[in-house]
mmCIF file of C-alpha atoms in Angstrom:
data_model
loop_
_atom_site.group_PDB
_atom_site.id
_atom_site.type_symbol
_atom_site.label_atom_id
_atom_site.label_comp_id
_atom_site.label_asym_id
_atom_site.label_seq_id
_atom_site.Cartn_x
_atom_site.Cartn_y
_atom_site.Cartn_z
ATOM 1 C CA MET A 242 166.030 150.075 136.169
ATOM 2 C CA THR A 243 165.483 152.940 134.194
ATOM 3 C CA HIS A 244 165.838 156.455 135.784
ATOM 4 C CA ARG A 245 164.246 159.719 134.356
ATOM 5 C CA ILE A 246 166.763 162.593 134.036
ATOM 6 C CA GLY A 247 165.500 166.321 133.097
ATOM 7 C CA PHE A 248 167.037 169.103 131.137
ATOM 8 C CA THR A 249 165.967 172.431 130.683
ATOM 9 C CA GLY A 250 166.849 175.419 128.584
ATOM 10 C CA ASP A 251 167.583 178.941 130.398
ATOM 11 C CA VAL A 252 166.385 179.279 133.909
ATOM 12 C CA MET A 253 166.510 182.984 134.482
ATOM 13 C CA LEU A 254 165.571 183.981 138.105
ATOM 14 C CA GLY A 255 166.482 187.786 137.924
ATOM 15 C CA ARG A 256 164.864 191.006 137.122
ATOM 16 C CA LEU A 257 161.031 190.653 137.234
ATOM 17 C CA VAL A 258 161.201 186.999 138.177
ATOM 18 C CA ASP A 259 163.265 187.949 141.140
ATOM 19 C CA ASP A 260 160.928 190.883 142.039
ATOM 20 C CA ARG A 261 157.673 188.403 141.763
ATOM 21 C CA GLN A 262 159.154 186.090 143.930
ATOM 22 C CA ARG A 263 159.702 188.472 146.842
ATOM 23 C CA ARG A 264 155.698 188.433 146.954
ATOM 24 C CA ARG A 265 154.689 184.855 146.134
ATOM 25 C CA SER A 266 155.775 181.215 147.461
ATOM 26 C CA ILE A 267 159.128 180.105 146.550
ATOM 27 C CA ASP A 268 157.319 177.130 144.601
ATOM 28 C CA ALA A 269 155.632 179.536 142.540
ATOM 29 C CA VAL A 270 158.191 180.154 139.805
ATOM 30 C CA TRP A 271 157.607 176.473 138.888
ATOM 31 C CA GLY A 272 154.141 176.773 138.433
ATOM 32 C CA SER A 273 152.344 173.732 137.397
ATOM 33 C CA VAL A 274 155.471 171.853 136.501
ATOM 34 C CA LEU A 275 156.606 171.569 140.178
ATOM 35 C CA ASP A 276 155.381 167.926 140.745
ATOM 36 C CA ARG A 277 156.779 166.747 137.235
ATOM 37 C CA LEU A 278 160.221 168.070 138.175
ATOM 38 C CA ARG A 279 160.185 166.940 141.580
ATOM 39 C CA ALA A 280 158.955 163.377 140.270
ATOM 40 C CA LEU A 281 162.160 163.299 138.058
ATOM 41 C CA ASP A 282 165.226 161.168 139.262
ATOM 42 C CA GLY A 283 167.556 163.986 138.560
ATOM 43 C CA LEU A 284 167.346 167.284 136.987
ATOM 44 C CA VAL A 285 170.099 169.575 134.898
ATOM 45 C CA ILE A 286 169.613 173.166 133.862
ATOM 46 C CA ASN A 287 171.080 176.232 132.297
ATOM 47 C CA LEU A 288 171.354 178.793 135.205
ATOM 48 C CA GLU A 289 171.154 181.975 133.396
ATOM 49 C CA CYS A 290 171.709 184.438 136.241
ATOM 50 C CA VAL A 291 173.828 184.950 139.182
ATOM 51 C CA LEU A 292 172.574 184.133 142.884
ATOM 52 C CA SER A 293 173.623 187.127 144.713
ATOM 53 C CA THR A 294 172.883 190.312 146.375
ATOM 54 C CA ARG A 295 176.237 191.613 145.822
ATOM 55 C CA GLY A 296 178.404 193.188 143.062
ATOM 56 C CA GLN A 297 177.897 195.969 140.505
ATOM 57 C CA GLN A 298 176.716 195.692 136.943
ATOM 58 C CA TRP A 299 179.288 194.626 134.395
ATOM 59 C CA GLN A 300 180.463 198.007 132.733
ATOM 60 C CA ARG A 301 183.828 197.171 131.052
ATOM 61 C CA THR A 302 182.171 196.177 127.933
ATOM 62 C CA HIS A 303 178.338 197.202 126.589
ATOM 63 C CA ARG A 304 176.015 194.420 128.263
ATOM 64 C CA PRO A 305 172.321 195.554 127.834
ATOM 65 C CA PHE A 306 171.110 193.322 130.403
ATOM 66 C CA HIS A 307 172.251 191.998 133.766
ATOM 67 C CA PHE A 308 170.686 188.876 135.680
ATOM 68 C CA ARG A 309 170.609 188.750 139.280
ATOM 69 C CA ALA A 310 168.463 186.672 141.599
ATOM 70 C CA ASN A 311 168.401 186.756 145.619
ATOM 71 C CA PRO A 312 169.719 183.435 146.701
ATOM 72 C CA ASP A 313 167.350 183.826 149.909
ATOM 73 C CA TRP A 314 164.515 182.458 147.741
ATOM 74 C CA ALA A 315 166.350 181.337 144.382
ATOM 75 C CA VAL A 316 168.528 178.581 145.982
ATOM 76 C CA PRO A 317 165.516 177.104 148.242
ATOM 77 C CA ALA A 318 163.533 177.312 144.873
ATOM 78 C CA LEU A 319 166.329 175.057 142.895
ATOM 79 C CA GLU A 320 166.050 172.680 145.941
ATOM 80 C CA ARG A 321 162.432 172.409 145.613
ATOM 81 C CA ALA A 322 162.500 171.685 142.332
ATOM 82 C CA GLY A 323 165.116 168.860 142.829
ATOM 83 C CA VAL A 324 167.850 170.365 140.712
ATOM 84 C CA ASP A 325 171.140 168.273 140.613
ATOM 85 C CA GLY A 326 173.400 170.490 138.360
ATOM 86 C CA CYS A 327 173.695 173.682 136.757
ATOM 87 C CA ALA A 328 175.524 174.592 133.726
ATOM 88 C CA LEU A 329 177.385 177.782 134.211
ATOM 89 C CA ALA A 330 179.416 178.512 130.866
ATOM 90 C CA ASN A 331 176.985 181.241 129.560
ATOM 91 C CA ASN A 332 176.705 185.155 128.981
ATOM 92 C CA HIS A 333 175.450 185.991 132.472
ATOM 93 C CA VAL A 334 177.822 184.464 135.044
ATOM 94 C CA LEU A 335 179.611 187.880 135.239
ATOM 95 C CA ASP A 336 176.983 190.248 135.083
ATOM 96 C CA TYR A 337 177.741 191.628 138.541
ATOM 97 C CA GLU A 338 181.245 191.209 138.409
ATOM 98 C CA GLU A 339 183.423 188.454 140.193
ATOM 99 C CA VAL A 340 181.992 188.509 143.676
ATOM 100 C CA ALA A 341 178.534 187.636 142.421
ATOM 101 C CA LEU A 342 179.941 184.632 140.359
ATOM 102 C CA ARG A 343 181.845 183.441 143.312
ATOM 103 C CA ASP A 344 178.769 184.023 145.599
ATOM 104 C CA THR A 345 176.780 181.775 143.072
ATOM 105 C CA ILE A 346 179.657 178.984 143.084
ATOM 106 C CA ASP A 347 179.525 179.085 147.123
ATOM 107 C CA HIS A 348 175.613 179.000 147.269
ATOM 108 C CA LEU A 349 175.515 176.043 144.794
ATOM 109 C CA ASP A 350 178.156 174.101 146.813
ATOM 110 C CA GLU A 351 176.445 174.853 150.057
ATOM 111 C CA ALA A 352 172.838 173.452 148.645
ATOM 112 C CA GLY A 353 174.838 170.719 147.333
ATOM 113 C CA ILE A 354 173.885 171.209 143.506
ATOM 114 C CA ALA A 355 176.651 170.384 141.202
ATOM 115 C CA HIS A 356 177.987 173.291 138.841
ATOM 116 C CA ALA A 357 180.435 173.318 135.628
ATOM 117 C CA GLY A 358 181.299 175.501 133.138
ATOM 118 C CA ALA A 359 182.638 178.664 135.237
ATOM 119 C CA GLY A 360 185.182 179.244 138.131
ATOM 120 C CA GLU A 361 188.150 181.198 139.553
ATOM 121 C CA THR A 362 190.068 179.749 136.852
ATOM 122 C CA ILE A 363 189.814 178.128 133.291
ATOM 123 C CA ASP A 364 191.196 174.930 135.218
ATOM 124 C CA GLU A 365 188.211 175.133 137.443
ATOM 125 C CA ALA A 366 185.700 176.152 134.978
ATOM 126 C CA LEU A 367 187.005 172.877 132.878
ATOM 127 C CA ASP A 368 186.352 170.667 135.867
ATOM 128 C CA PRO A 369 183.163 168.465 135.276
ATOM 129 C CA ALA A 370 180.164 168.262 137.471
ATOM 130 C CA VAL A 371 179.448 164.813 138.753
ATOM 131 C CA VAL A 372 176.092 163.569 140.155
ATOM 132 C CA SER A 373 174.755 160.330 141.357
ATOM 133 C CA ILE A 374 171.170 159.508 140.171
ATOM 134 C CA GLY A 375 170.335 156.398 141.550
ATOM 135 C CA ASP A 376 172.800 153.882 140.521
ATOM 136 C CA VAL A 377 173.726 156.157 137.569
ATOM 137 C CA ASP A 378 176.798 158.402 137.603
ATOM 138 C CA LEU A 379 176.275 161.565 135.495
ATOM 139 C CA ALA A 380 178.990 163.620 134.721
ATOM 140 C CA PHE A 381 178.768 166.872 132.691
ATOM 141 C CA VAL A 382 180.895 169.681 131.086
ATOM 142 C CA SER A 383 179.960 173.090 129.986
ATOM 143 C CA PHE A 384 181.130 175.404 127.381
ATOM 144 C CA THR A 385 179.826 178.375 125.647
ATOM 145 C CA ASP A 386 180.870 180.891 122.759
ATOM 146 C CA ASN A 387 179.189 183.845 124.030
ATOM 147 C CA THR A 388 180.680 186.875 125.474
ATOM 148 C CA PRO A 389 184.425 186.155 125.157
ATOM 149 C CA GLU A 390 185.047 189.092 127.944
ATOM 150 C CA TYR A 391 183.805 186.553 130.276
ATOM 151 C CA ALA A 392 186.036 184.129 129.742
ATOM 152 C CA ALA A 393 187.960 182.692 132.376
ATOM 153 C CA ASP A 394 191.665 182.246 132.001
ATOM 154 C CA GLU A 395 194.987 181.071 134.229
ATOM 155 C CA GLU A 396 194.348 183.775 136.560
ATOM 156 C CA SER A 397 190.863 185.339 136.613
ATOM 157 C CA PRO A 398 187.324 183.915 136.835
ATOM 158 C CA GLY A 399 184.860 183.532 134.410
ATOM 159 C CA THR A 400 183.624 180.952 131.804
ATOM 160 C CA ALA A 401 184.682 177.771 129.858
ATOM 161 C CA TRP A 402 184.974 179.577 126.569
ATOM 162 C CA ILE A 403 185.491 178.170 123.385
ATOM 163 C CA GLU A 404 185.041 178.456 119.513
ATOM 164 C CA MET A 405 182.415 176.144 118.923
ATOM 165 C CA ASN A 406 184.360 174.709 115.815
ATOM 166 C CA VAL A 407 186.011 171.468 115.539
ATOM 167 C CA ASP A 408 188.965 172.766 113.003
ATOM 168 C CA ASP A 409 189.917 175.350 116.017
ATOM 169 C CA GLU A 410 193.015 173.570 117.837
ATOM 170 C CA GLU A 411 192.524 175.367 121.094
ATOM 171 C CA THR A 412 188.983 174.217 120.949
ATOM 172 C CA ARG A 413 189.723 170.693 120.588
ATOM 173 C CA ARG A 414 192.491 171.005 123.228
ATOM 174 C CA ARG A 415 190.318 172.268 125.709
ATOM 175 C CA VAL A 416 187.155 170.045 125.209
ATOM 176 C CA GLN A 417 189.314 166.898 125.123
ATOM 177 C CA ASP A 418 191.136 168.120 128.483
ATOM 178 C CA ALA A 419 187.560 168.486 129.732
ATOM 179 C CA LEU A 420 186.212 165.149 128.551
ATOM 180 C CA GLU A 421 189.026 163.188 129.722
ATOM 181 C CA ARG A 422 188.595 164.779 133.222
ATOM 182 C CA ALA A 423 184.901 163.911 133.216
ATOM 183 C CA ARG A 424 185.790 160.328 132.026
ATOM 184 C CA GLU A 425 188.183 160.002 134.901
ATOM 185 C CA THR A 426 185.318 160.070 137.154
ATOM 186 C CA ASP A 427 184.083 156.958 135.585
ATOM 187 C CA PRO A 428 180.598 158.006 134.734
ATOM 188 C CA ASP A 429 177.621 156.163 133.378
ATOM 189 C CA LEU A 430 176.178 159.050 131.591
ATOM 190 C CA LEU A 431 178.331 161.680 130.044
ATOM 191 C CA VAL A 432 176.563 164.880 128.978
ATOM 192 C CA ALA A 433 177.981 168.118 127.171
ATOM 193 C CA SER A 434 176.108 171.438 128.147
ATOM 194 C CA LEU A 435 176.530 173.978 125.541
ATOM 195 C CA HIS A 436 175.388 177.775 125.421
ATOM 196 C CA TRP A 437 176.101 178.426 121.969
ATOM 197 C CA GLY A 438 175.140 180.864 119.282
ATOM 198 C CA PRO A 439 173.238 184.009 119.064
ATOM 199 C CA ASN A 440 169.437 184.590 120.298
ATOM 200 C CA MET A 441 166.335 183.903 118.108
ATOM 201 C CA VAL A 442 167.891 181.426 115.780
ATOM 202 C CA THR A 443 165.713 178.467 114.833
ATOM 203 C CA GLU A 444 168.277 175.999 113.289
ATOM 204 C CA PRO A 445 171.852 175.513 114.427
ATOM 205 C CA PRO A 446 174.800 176.251 111.854
ATOM 206 C CA GLU A 447 176.499 173.598 109.900
ATOM 207 C CA SER A 448 179.586 174.158 112.164
ATOM 208 C CA PHE A 449 177.573 173.347 115.391
ATOM 209 C CA ARG A 450 176.034 170.213 113.826
ATOM 210 C CA GLU A 451 179.772 169.155 113.208
ATOM 211 C CA PHE A 452 180.526 170.099 116.448
ATOM 212 C CA GLY A 453 177.982 168.136 118.137
ATOM 213 C CA ARG A 454 178.801 164.996 116.131
ATOM 214 C CA TRP A 455 182.214 165.243 117.114
ATOM 215 C CA LEU A 456 181.454 165.405 120.799
ATOM 216 C CA VAL A 457 179.315 162.102 120.286
ATOM 217 C CA GLU A 458 182.162 160.605 118.388
ATOM 218 C CA ALA A 459 184.223 161.424 121.406
ATOM 219 C CA GLY A 460 181.932 159.742 123.753
ATOM 220 C CA VAL A 461 179.405 162.083 124.721
ATOM 221 C CA ASP A 462 176.123 160.231 125.435
ATOM 222 C CA LEU A 463 173.754 163.549 125.232
ATOM 223 C CA ILE A 464 174.169 166.951 124.239
ATOM 224 C CA HIS A 465 172.412 169.639 125.991
ATOM 225 C CA GLY A 466 172.378 172.926 123.999
ATOM 226 C CA HIS A 467 170.511 176.552 124.798
ATOM 227 C CA SER A 468 171.215 179.907 124.253
ATOM 228 C CA ALA A 469 168.954 180.853 121.401
ATOM 229 C CA HIS A 470 165.836 181.410 123.525
ATOM 230 C CA VAL A 471 163.650 179.105 120.943
ATOM 231 C CA PHE A 472 164.011 175.452 120.575
ATOM 232 C CA GLN A 473 165.605 173.985 117.853
ATOM 233 C CA GLY A 474 165.589 170.496 116.319
ATOM 234 C CA ILE A 475 166.971 167.393 117.518
ATOM 235 C CA GLU A 476 169.360 164.886 115.860
ATOM 236 C CA VAL A 477 170.229 161.524 116.787
ATOM 237 C CA HIS A 478 174.027 160.727 115.942
ATOM 238 C CA GLU A 479 175.347 157.397 116.715
ATOM 239 C CA GLY A 480 172.446 156.884 119.350
ATOM 240 C CA ALA A 481 172.932 159.852 121.018
ATOM 241 C CA PRO A 482 170.440 162.629 121.112
ATOM 242 C CA ILE A 483 171.574 166.072 120.081
ATOM 243 C CA VAL A 484 169.444 168.630 121.564
ATOM 244 C CA TYR A 485 170.611 171.767 119.647
ATOM 245 C CA ASP A 486 168.766 174.077 121.696
ATOM 246 C CA ALA A 487 166.579 173.631 124.730
ATOM 247 C CA GLY A 488 164.896 176.884 124.658
ATOM 248 C CA ASP A 489 163.625 178.942 127.643
ATOM 249 C CA PHE A 490 162.306 177.504 130.746
ATOM 250 C CA VAL A 491 161.563 180.154 132.836
ATOM 251 C CA ASP A 492 162.246 184.030 132.586
ATOM 252 C CA ASP A 493 160.845 187.442 132.048
ATOM 253 C CA TYR A 494 161.660 188.116 128.322
ATOM 254 C CA ALA A 495 159.466 189.644 125.704
ATOM 255 C CA VAL A 496 157.806 187.349 123.717
ATOM 256 C CA ASP A 497 158.087 187.141 119.919
ATOM 257 C CA ALA A 498 154.675 186.464 118.611
ATOM 258 C CA GLU A 499 156.000 184.366 115.682
ATOM 259 C CA LEU A 500 158.641 182.589 117.299
ATOM 260 C CA HIS A 501 157.089 182.039 120.668
ATOM 261 C CA ASN A 502 159.955 182.044 122.826
ATOM 262 C CA ASP A 503 157.694 181.611 125.865
ATOM 263 C CA ARG A 504 157.256 177.940 124.581
ATOM 264 C CA GLY A 505 159.330 174.844 124.959
ATOM 265 C CA PHE A 506 159.827 171.650 126.491
ATOM 266 C CA LEU A 507 160.981 169.692 129.991
ATOM 267 C CA PHE A 508 163.105 167.117 128.019
ATOM 268 C CA GLU A 509 163.345 163.885 129.948
ATOM 269 C CA ALA A 510 165.994 161.234 129.137
ATOM 270 C CA SER A 511 165.107 157.594 130.203
ATOM 271 C CA VAL A 512 168.661 156.134 130.927
ATOM 272 C CA THR A 513 169.373 152.481 132.065
ATOM 273 C CA GLY A 514 171.348 151.390 135.019
ATOM 274 C CA ASP A 515 174.550 151.381 132.970
ATOM 275 C CA GLY A 516 173.933 154.901 131.665
ATOM 276 C CA THR A 517 172.546 154.110 128.172
ATOM 277 C CA PRO A 518 169.877 156.600 126.986
ATOM 278 C CA THR A 519 166.805 154.732 125.641
ATOM 279 C CA GLU A 520 164.328 157.390 124.816
ATOM 280 C CA LEU A 521 163.920 161.302 125.190
ATOM 281 C CA ARG A 522 160.507 162.679 126.218
ATOM 282 C CA LEU A 523 159.641 166.141 125.352
ATOM 283 C CA ARG A 524 156.675 167.636 127.590
ATOM 284 C CA PRO A 525 155.427 171.022 126.269
ATOM 285 C CA THR A 526 155.848 173.790 128.738
ATOM 286 C CA GLU A 527 155.028 177.496 128.600
ATOM 287 C CA ILE A 528 156.151 180.644 130.553
ATOM 288 C CA ASP A 529 153.577 182.897 131.852
ATOM 289 C CA GLY A 530 153.514 185.287 134.914
ATOM 290 C CA CYS A 531 157.363 184.763 135.215
ATOM 291 C CA ALA A 532 156.698 181.033 136.093
ATOM 292 C CA VAL A 533 156.585 177.773 133.999
ATOM 293 C CA HIS A 534 153.878 175.979 133.323
ATOM 294 C CA GLU A 535 152.671 172.652 131.345
ATOM 295 C CA ALA A 536 151.758 174.125 128.009
ATOM 296 C CA SER A 537 147.998 175.031 127.150
ATOM 297 C CA PRO A 538 146.824 172.519 124.552
ATOM 298 C CA ASP A 539 147.070 175.207 121.685
ATOM 299 C CA ALA A 540 150.574 175.898 122.785
ATOM 300 C CA ALA A 541 151.642 172.246 123.178
ATOM 301 C CA ALA A 542 150.138 171.413 119.719
ATOM 302 C CA TRP A 543 152.301 174.308 118.156
ATOM 303 C CA SER A 544 155.329 173.577 120.010
ATOM 304 C CA ARG A 545 154.709 169.722 118.812
ATOM 305 C CA ASP A 546 154.380 170.707 115.238
ATOM 306 C CA ARG A 547 157.204 173.134 115.154
ATOM 307 C CA VAL A 548 159.771 170.437 116.852
ATOM 308 C CA ARG A 549 158.646 167.958 114.308
ATOM 309 C CA GLU A 550 159.386 170.456 111.418
ATOM 310 C CA LEU A 551 162.624 171.535 112.678
ATOM 311 C CA SER A 552 163.928 167.739 113.611
ATOM 312 C CA ALA A 553 162.808 166.439 110.132
ATOM 313 C CA GLU A 554 165.911 167.697 108.395
ATOM 314 C CA PHE A 555 167.820 165.471 110.534
ATOM 315 C CA GLY A 556 165.824 162.396 109.647
ATOM 316 C CA THR A 557 164.296 162.621 113.290
ATOM 317 C CA SER A 558 160.771 161.488 113.942
ATOM 318 C CA PHE A 559 158.747 161.246 117.133
ATOM 319 C CA ASP A 560 155.773 159.017 118.584
ATOM 320 C CA ARG A 561 153.117 160.770 120.687
ATOM 321 C CA ASP A 562 152.199 159.870 124.106
ATOM 322 C CA GLY A 563 149.216 162.223 125.604
ATOM 323 C CA GLU A 564 150.773 165.826 125.174
ATOM 324 C CA ALA A 565 154.184 164.302 124.993
ATOM 325 C CA LEU A 566 156.431 163.437 122.157
ATOM 326 C CA VAL A 567 158.686 160.546 122.544
ATOM 327 C CA LEU A 568 162.061 159.920 120.865
ATOM 328 C CA PRO A 569 163.164 156.116 120.790
ATOM 329 C CA LEU A 570 166.678 155.951 121.136
ATOM 330 C CA ASP A 571 167.231 152.218 121.451
ATOM 331 C CA GLU A 572 166.054 151.340 117.956
#
């Protein structure tokens, strides 16, 4: 039996999204994509905000943006979309200090939504999230190289922060620790969710490429990258897809007229019962009115052309199925 597991880029539910959601239905943030999300067997996102009404904006270092969503609507919205797991290792989980991070974790736990990449200590942040999707057990770990001041340590809450460099000894030790914990859960599918690199960059640096391939060689079945706010190319290494950046899925960000950070994809991995990925399907999406929608024909064509161009340097080519692109993984 094949299962379809969705992966998205940044889901930022704060600021104007939060404001609009107070005056519209809980489902509205998912726009015309809601039915497609609900039809998936599983869904993993990068949650780019905290779920809390408490806390003060981080002031210990300069932070230009602070993202916080009211859990009264945001948690039910995640539930309505069928979100199974949230990557929390990113540069916004301490935007409203430790109390809001703790609230976020508590709300996700109460909703039964798995999470990885942040916690009360670095030990908790390294723990994998485990999700059962039909007869497939998925485990994912989450890391970031953004905002080192948000890093957890042995005594303080925060993120699973690392240098995304295979030559860094501490990075290798920390990642291998997390992967070993994940393998101890005996997963069918092992995913690494990485919030890496700066904004508005269209290609991963060579160090990220080396890091991604190293993770695959260490047993990771799929790499779920994000952070740039624009999607990047996809590489297949030893049969495993490396989504270097999934772009943005929903937010209120200003749109760059050339890079089109409002355009992206819902990434759907088809996985067999033993956890083997057989294809990756890219369904074009578009952000409008602080909600995510199926992309217009022109936007979809632009995104398809762009991801083909960015992926060509990795030797990656796609088939076409309607509005979607399909990347076979079992050839």
